Amino acid sequence: MANLKRIPVGKSDLQLSPIGLGCWQFSGKSMSAFWNSPPQDEINAIVKASLDGGINWFDTAEMYGNGASETALSAALQAAGRKNGDVVIATKWNPILRRAASIAKTFPAREQHLAPFEIDLFQVHLPYSFSSVEAQMNRMADLLDAKKIKTVGVSNFNERKMRLAHKILKARGYDLSTNQMRYSLLDRRIEKDGVMAAAKELNISIIAYSPLAQGLLGGKYHADANAVDKVPFMRRRSFKSRLEKSRPLVEALVEIAQNYNVTASQVALNWLVTFNGETVLAIPGATRVEQAKQNCNAMSFAMTTAEISRIDGLSKTFMEKR
Ligand SMILES: NC(=O)c1ccc[n+]([C@@H]2O[C@H](COP(=O)([O-])OP(=O)(O)OC[C@H]3O[C@@H](n4cnc5c(N)ncnc54)[C@H](OP(=O)(O)O)[C@@H]3O)[C@@H](O)[C@H]2O)c1
């Protein structure tokens, strides 16, 4: 049952479900250090469950298997009977070891991987290009001028760089719509380092990545510490190091979840999206259909003020630098 509303994204015309689907998990073998990437038929089922659950947008990137995730997403959307324009597509340019000129040079490859779906939100994945923010935003504005994309976002940009990107686009007559940042109950640094406050001031949406702390907030690993040993190794060490510190918070999530007959993951997503009004959208990834179904249903209940404050209090320590 679709039960996700639509919210505006920055000052753009895009109206998105507050929960989208993160597609890093669809990168194939290249990302097996992080994920047990599902086969295409499972990806099709995850995407279909997300659409059925009311999600209307998908986040992918060039870096996710050098286009493998984009291709898998497009195939899954087509298998679900969706056509260009039925859903919103967000993808990202990989700036590593590249200059801004590569934005235009590599854009046709993005279009090919995602075809027949056009790119709505095009993001700079990381603030690590050889070129300045000015040069990158001007090349993004060229794509807007050419009507190849609908709007522009950045990712992992600190407050200063986000403000600068916004200013450069403004000078070209456009707005910066989004900044995709790591944001979860186990990492609330953007609430302290100026990013969240500036995003609210400038009407830039925050797209919260790793909103479930890559699965740690689900409670499974707190219930059975041996389960951590089966996690792909790039996540294992950080799970182990945060297991005990996060236990009081995760136990509270499990307890509150029981009040609504939902899961700890759903409580964590609900809190993250609700706590900041309409500024934050979240893009949980999924490797199984059941996870996608749960995540779409994360907004189907309203917590009490006391429950929201309890979670806020228990997660406050995660505002500090790690
Ligand atoms: N811009 C960036 O730099 C950046 C960086 C990272 C991610 N991202 C984007 O953000 C998306 C999400 O971030 P993420 O994948 O790092 O972390 P995440 O969404 O916090 O965690 C996803 C993982 O959590 C587990 N999970 C998902 N739903 C669950 C549920 N309902 N119950 C229990 N466990 C559940 C699954 O782990 P298992 O597979 O182990 O079951 C899943 O693979 C990515 O797909 C990507 O699109 C962007």
GROMACS .gro file of N, CA, C and O in nm, residues 76-124:
model
  196
   76ALA      N    1   1.552  -0.261  -1.401
   76ALA     CA    2   1.448  -0.294  -1.303
   76ALA      C    3   1.325  -0.206  -1.321
   76ALA      O    4   1.211  -0.253  -1.308
   77LEU      N    5   1.347  -0.079  -1.350
   77LEU     CA    6   1.232   0.012  -1.372
   77LEU      C    7   1.154  -0.030  -1.496
   77LEU      O    8   1.030  -0.028  -1.498
   78GLN      N    9   1.227  -0.070  -1.599
   78GLN     CA   10   1.159  -0.116  -1.721
   78GLN      C   11   1.083  -0.246  -1.695
   78GLN      O   12   0.971  -0.264  -1.742
   79ALA      N   13   1.146  -0.335  -1.617
   79ALA     CA   14   1.077  -0.462  -1.583
   79ALA      C   15   0.949  -0.435  -1.506
   79ALA      O   16   0.852  -0.511  -1.514
   80ALA      N   17   0.948  -0.323  -1.431
   80ALA     CA   18   0.827  -0.286  -1.354
   80ALA      C   19   0.728  -0.207  -1.439
   80ALA      O   20   0.628  -0.156  -1.387
   81GLY      N   21   0.760  -0.191  -1.567
   81GLY     CA   22   0.666  -0.124  -1.658
   81GLY      C   23   0.673   0.027  -1.653
   81GLY      O   24   0.583   0.095  -1.703
   82ARG      N   25   0.779   0.082  -1.594
   82ARG     CA   26   0.789   0.228  -1.586
   82ARG      C   27   0.856   0.285  -1.709
   82ARG      O   28   0.946   0.224  -1.767
   83LYS      N   29   0.809   0.405  -1.748
   83LYS     CA   30   0.865   0.474  -1.865
   83LYS      C   31   0.932   0.602  -1.819
   83LYS      O   32   0.909   0.648  -1.707
   84ASN      N   33   1.013   0.660  -1.909
   84ASN     CA   34   1.077   0.787  -1.877
   84ASN      C   35   0.971   0.887  -1.831
   84ASN      O   36   0.867   0.902  -1.894
   85GLY      N   37   0.999   0.956  -1.721
   85GLY     CA   38   0.905   1.055  -1.670
   85GLY      C   39   0.815   1.001  -1.559
   85GLY      O   40   0.756   1.077  -1.484
   86ASP      N   41   0.807   0.868  -1.547
   86ASP     CA   42   0.723   0.811  -1.441
   86ASP      C   43   0.790   0.822  -1.304
   86ASP      O   44   0.723   0.820  -1.201
   87VAL      N   45   0.923   0.826  -1.302
   87VAL     CA   46   0.997   0.830  -1.176
   87VAL      C   47   1.106   0.937  -1.186
   87VAL      O   48   1.136   0.985  -1.296
   88VAL      N   49   1.162   0.971  -1.072
   88VAL     CA   50   1.269   1.072  -1.069
   88VAL      C   51   1.403   0.999  -1.049
   88VAL      O   52   1.415   0.914  -0.960
   89ILE      N   53   1.499   1.036  -1.134
   89ILE     CA   54   1.630   0.971  -1.128
   89ILE      C   55   1.736   1.071  -1.080
   89ILE      O   56   1.751   1.180  -1.136
   90ALA      N   57   1.808   1.029  -0.976
   90ALA     CA   58   1.922   1.109  -0.928
   90ALA      C   59   2.049   1.026  -0.951
   90ALA      O   60   2.055   0.909  -0.911
   91THR      N   61   2.147   1.085  -1.016
   91THR     CA   62   2.275   1.017  -1.026
   91THR      C   63   2.388   1.116  -1.000
   91THR      O   64   2.362   1.233  -0.971
   92LYS      N   65   2.512   1.067  -1.006
   92LYS     CA   66   2.623   1.153  -0.964
   92LYS      C   67   2.743   1.139  -1.057
   92LYS      O   68   2.774   1.027  -1.101
   93TRP      N   69   2.809   1.251  -1.079
   93TRP     CA   70   2.936   1.255  -1.152
   93TRP      C   71   3.048   1.220  -1.054
   93TRP      O   72   3.049   1.267  -0.939
   94ASN      N   73   3.142   1.137  -1.101
   94ASN     CA   74   3.258   1.101  -1.018
   94ASN      C   75   3.371   1.202  -1.043
   94ASN      O   76   3.430   1.203  -1.151
   95PRO      N   77   3.404   1.286  -0.945
   95PRO     CA   78   3.503   1.391  -0.966
   95PRO      C   79   3.647   1.350  -0.938
   95PRO      O   80   3.739   1.429  -0.963
   96ILE      N   81   3.667   1.227  -0.890
   96ILE     CA   82   3.801   1.190  -0.842
   96ILE      C   83   3.901   1.185  -0.957
   96ILE      O   84   3.876   1.120  -1.059
   97LEU      N   85   4.014   1.256  -0.936
   97LEU     CA   86   4.123   1.266  -1.035
   97LEU      C   87   4.074   1.325  -1.168
   97LEU      O   88   4.129   1.295  -1.274
   98ARG      N   89   3.970   1.406  -1.162
   98ARG     CA   90   3.915   1.465  -1.284
   98ARG      C   91   3.899   1.615  -1.271
   98ARG      O   92   3.883   1.667  -1.161
   99ARG      N   93   3.892   1.680  -1.387
   99ARG     CA   94   3.862   1.822  -1.392
   99ARG      C   95   3.714   1.839  -1.431
   99ARG      O   96   3.650   1.743  -1.477
  100ALA      N   97   3.666   1.962  -1.416
  100ALA     CA   98   3.523   1.987  -1.442
  100ALA      C   99   3.482   1.955  -1.585
  100ALA      O  100   3.365   1.923  -1.611
  101ALA      N  101   3.576   1.962  -1.678
  101ALA     CA  102   3.543   1.933  -1.819
  101ALA      C  103   3.488   1.791  -1.834
  101ALA      O  104   3.412   1.763  -1.927
  102SER      N  105   3.523   1.703  -1.742
  102SER     CA  106   3.475   1.564  -1.753
  102SER      C  107   3.325   1.553  -1.724
  102SER      O  108   3.263   1.451  -1.755
  103ILE      N  109   3.265   1.656  -1.665
  103ILE     CA  110   3.119   1.652  -1.642
  103ILE      C  111   3.047   1.636  -1.776
  103ILE      O  112   2.963   1.547  -1.793
  104ALA      N  113   3.082   1.721  -1.872
  104ALA     CA  114   3.018   1.711  -2.005
  104ALA      C  115   3.066   1.587  -2.079
  104ALA      O  116   2.987   1.520  -2.147
  105LYS      N  117   3.194   1.555  -2.062
  105LYS     CA  118   3.251   1.441  -2.137
  105LYS      C  119   3.189   1.308  -2.096
  105LYS      O  120   3.168   1.219  -2.177
  106THR      N  121   3.161   1.293  -1.966
  106THR     CA  122   3.111   1.164  -1.917
  106THR      C  123   2.957   1.159  -1.911
  106THR      O  124   2.902   1.053  -1.884
  107PHE      N  125   2.894   1.274  -1.935
  107PHE     CA  126   2.746   1.275  -1.923
  107PHE      C  127   2.678   1.178  -2.021
  107PHE      O  128   2.584   1.108  -1.982
  108PRO      N  129   2.724   1.169  -2.147
  108PRO     CA  130   2.659   1.072  -2.238
  108PRO      C  131   2.662   0.929  -2.185
  108PRO      O  132   2.568   0.852  -2.208
  109ALA      N  133   2.768   0.893  -2.113
  109ALA     CA  134   2.773   0.757  -2.056
  109ALA      C  135   2.665   0.739  -1.950
  109ALA      O  136   2.602   0.634  -1.939
  110ARG      N  137   2.641   0.845  -1.871
  110ARG     CA  138   2.534   0.838  -1.769
  110ARG      C  139   2.399   0.816  -1.841
  110ARG      O  140   2.316   0.738  -1.799
  111GLU      N  141   2.380   0.894  -1.950
  111GLU     CA  142   2.254   0.883  -2.024
  111GLU      C  143   2.237   0.742  -2.081
  111GLU      O  144   2.128   0.685  -2.076
  112GLN      N  145   2.349   0.686  -2.134
  112GLN     CA  146   2.340   0.552  -2.193
  112GLN      C  147   2.307   0.447  -2.087
  112GLN      O  148   2.224   0.360  -2.109
  113HIS      N  149   2.373   0.456  -1.973
  113HIS     CA  150   2.349   0.356  -1.868
  113HIS      C  151   2.204   0.363  -1.817
  113HIS      O  152   2.146   0.261  -1.784
  114LEU      N  153   2.150   0.483  -1.810
  114LEU     CA  154   2.017   0.498  -1.751
  114LEU      C  155   1.904   0.492  -1.854
  114LEU      O  156   1.786   0.485  -1.816
  115ALA      N  157   1.937   0.499  -1.981
  115ALA     CA  158   1.834   0.503  -2.087
  115ALA      C  159   1.732   0.391  -2.067
  115ALA      O  160   1.770   0.280  -2.028
  116PRO      N  161   1.605   0.418  -2.090
  116PRO     CA  162   1.544   0.538  -2.149
  116PRO      C  163   1.512   0.649  -2.048
  116PRO      O  164   1.447   0.746  -2.083
  117PHE      N  165   1.559   0.633  -1.924
  117PHE     CA  166   1.524   0.730  -1.821
  117PHE      C  167   1.621   0.849  -1.823
  117PHE      O  168   1.742   0.831  -1.823
  118GLU      N  169   1.565   0.968  -1.827
  118GLU     CA  170   1.648   1.088  -1.825
  118GLU      C  171   1.687   1.122  -1.681
  118GLU      O  172   1.624   1.078  -1.586
  119ILE      N  173   1.793   1.202  -1.671
  119ILE     CA  174   1.846   1.236  -1.537
  119ILE      C  175   1.778   1.363  -1.487
  119ILE      O  176   1.781   1.466  -1.554
  120ASP      N  177   1.717   1.353  -1.371
  120ASP     CA  178   1.649   1.470  -1.314
  120ASP      C  179   1.743   1.549  -1.225
  120ASP      O  180   1.759   1.669  -1.240
  121LEU      N  181   1.802   1.481  -1.128
  121LEU     CA  182   1.893   1.546  -1.032
  121LEU      C  183   2.034   1.494  -1.057
  121LEU      O  184   2.060   1.374  -1.043
  122PHE      N  185   2.125   1.585  -1.096
  122PHE     CA  186   2.263   1.544  -1.123
  122PHE      C  187   2.351   1.605  -1.014
  122PHE      O  188   2.347   1.726  -0.991
  123GLN      N  189   2.429   1.518  -0.949
  123GLN     CA  190   2.505   1.562  -0.831
  123GLN      C  191   2.655   1.544  -0.851
  123GLN      O  192   2.699   1.450  -0.918
  124VAL      N  193   2.733   1.631  -0.788
  124VAL     CA  194   2.878   1.610  -0.778
  124VAL      C  195   2.899   1.521  -0.655
  124VAL      O  196   2.860   1.558  -0.544
   0.00000   0.00000   0.00000
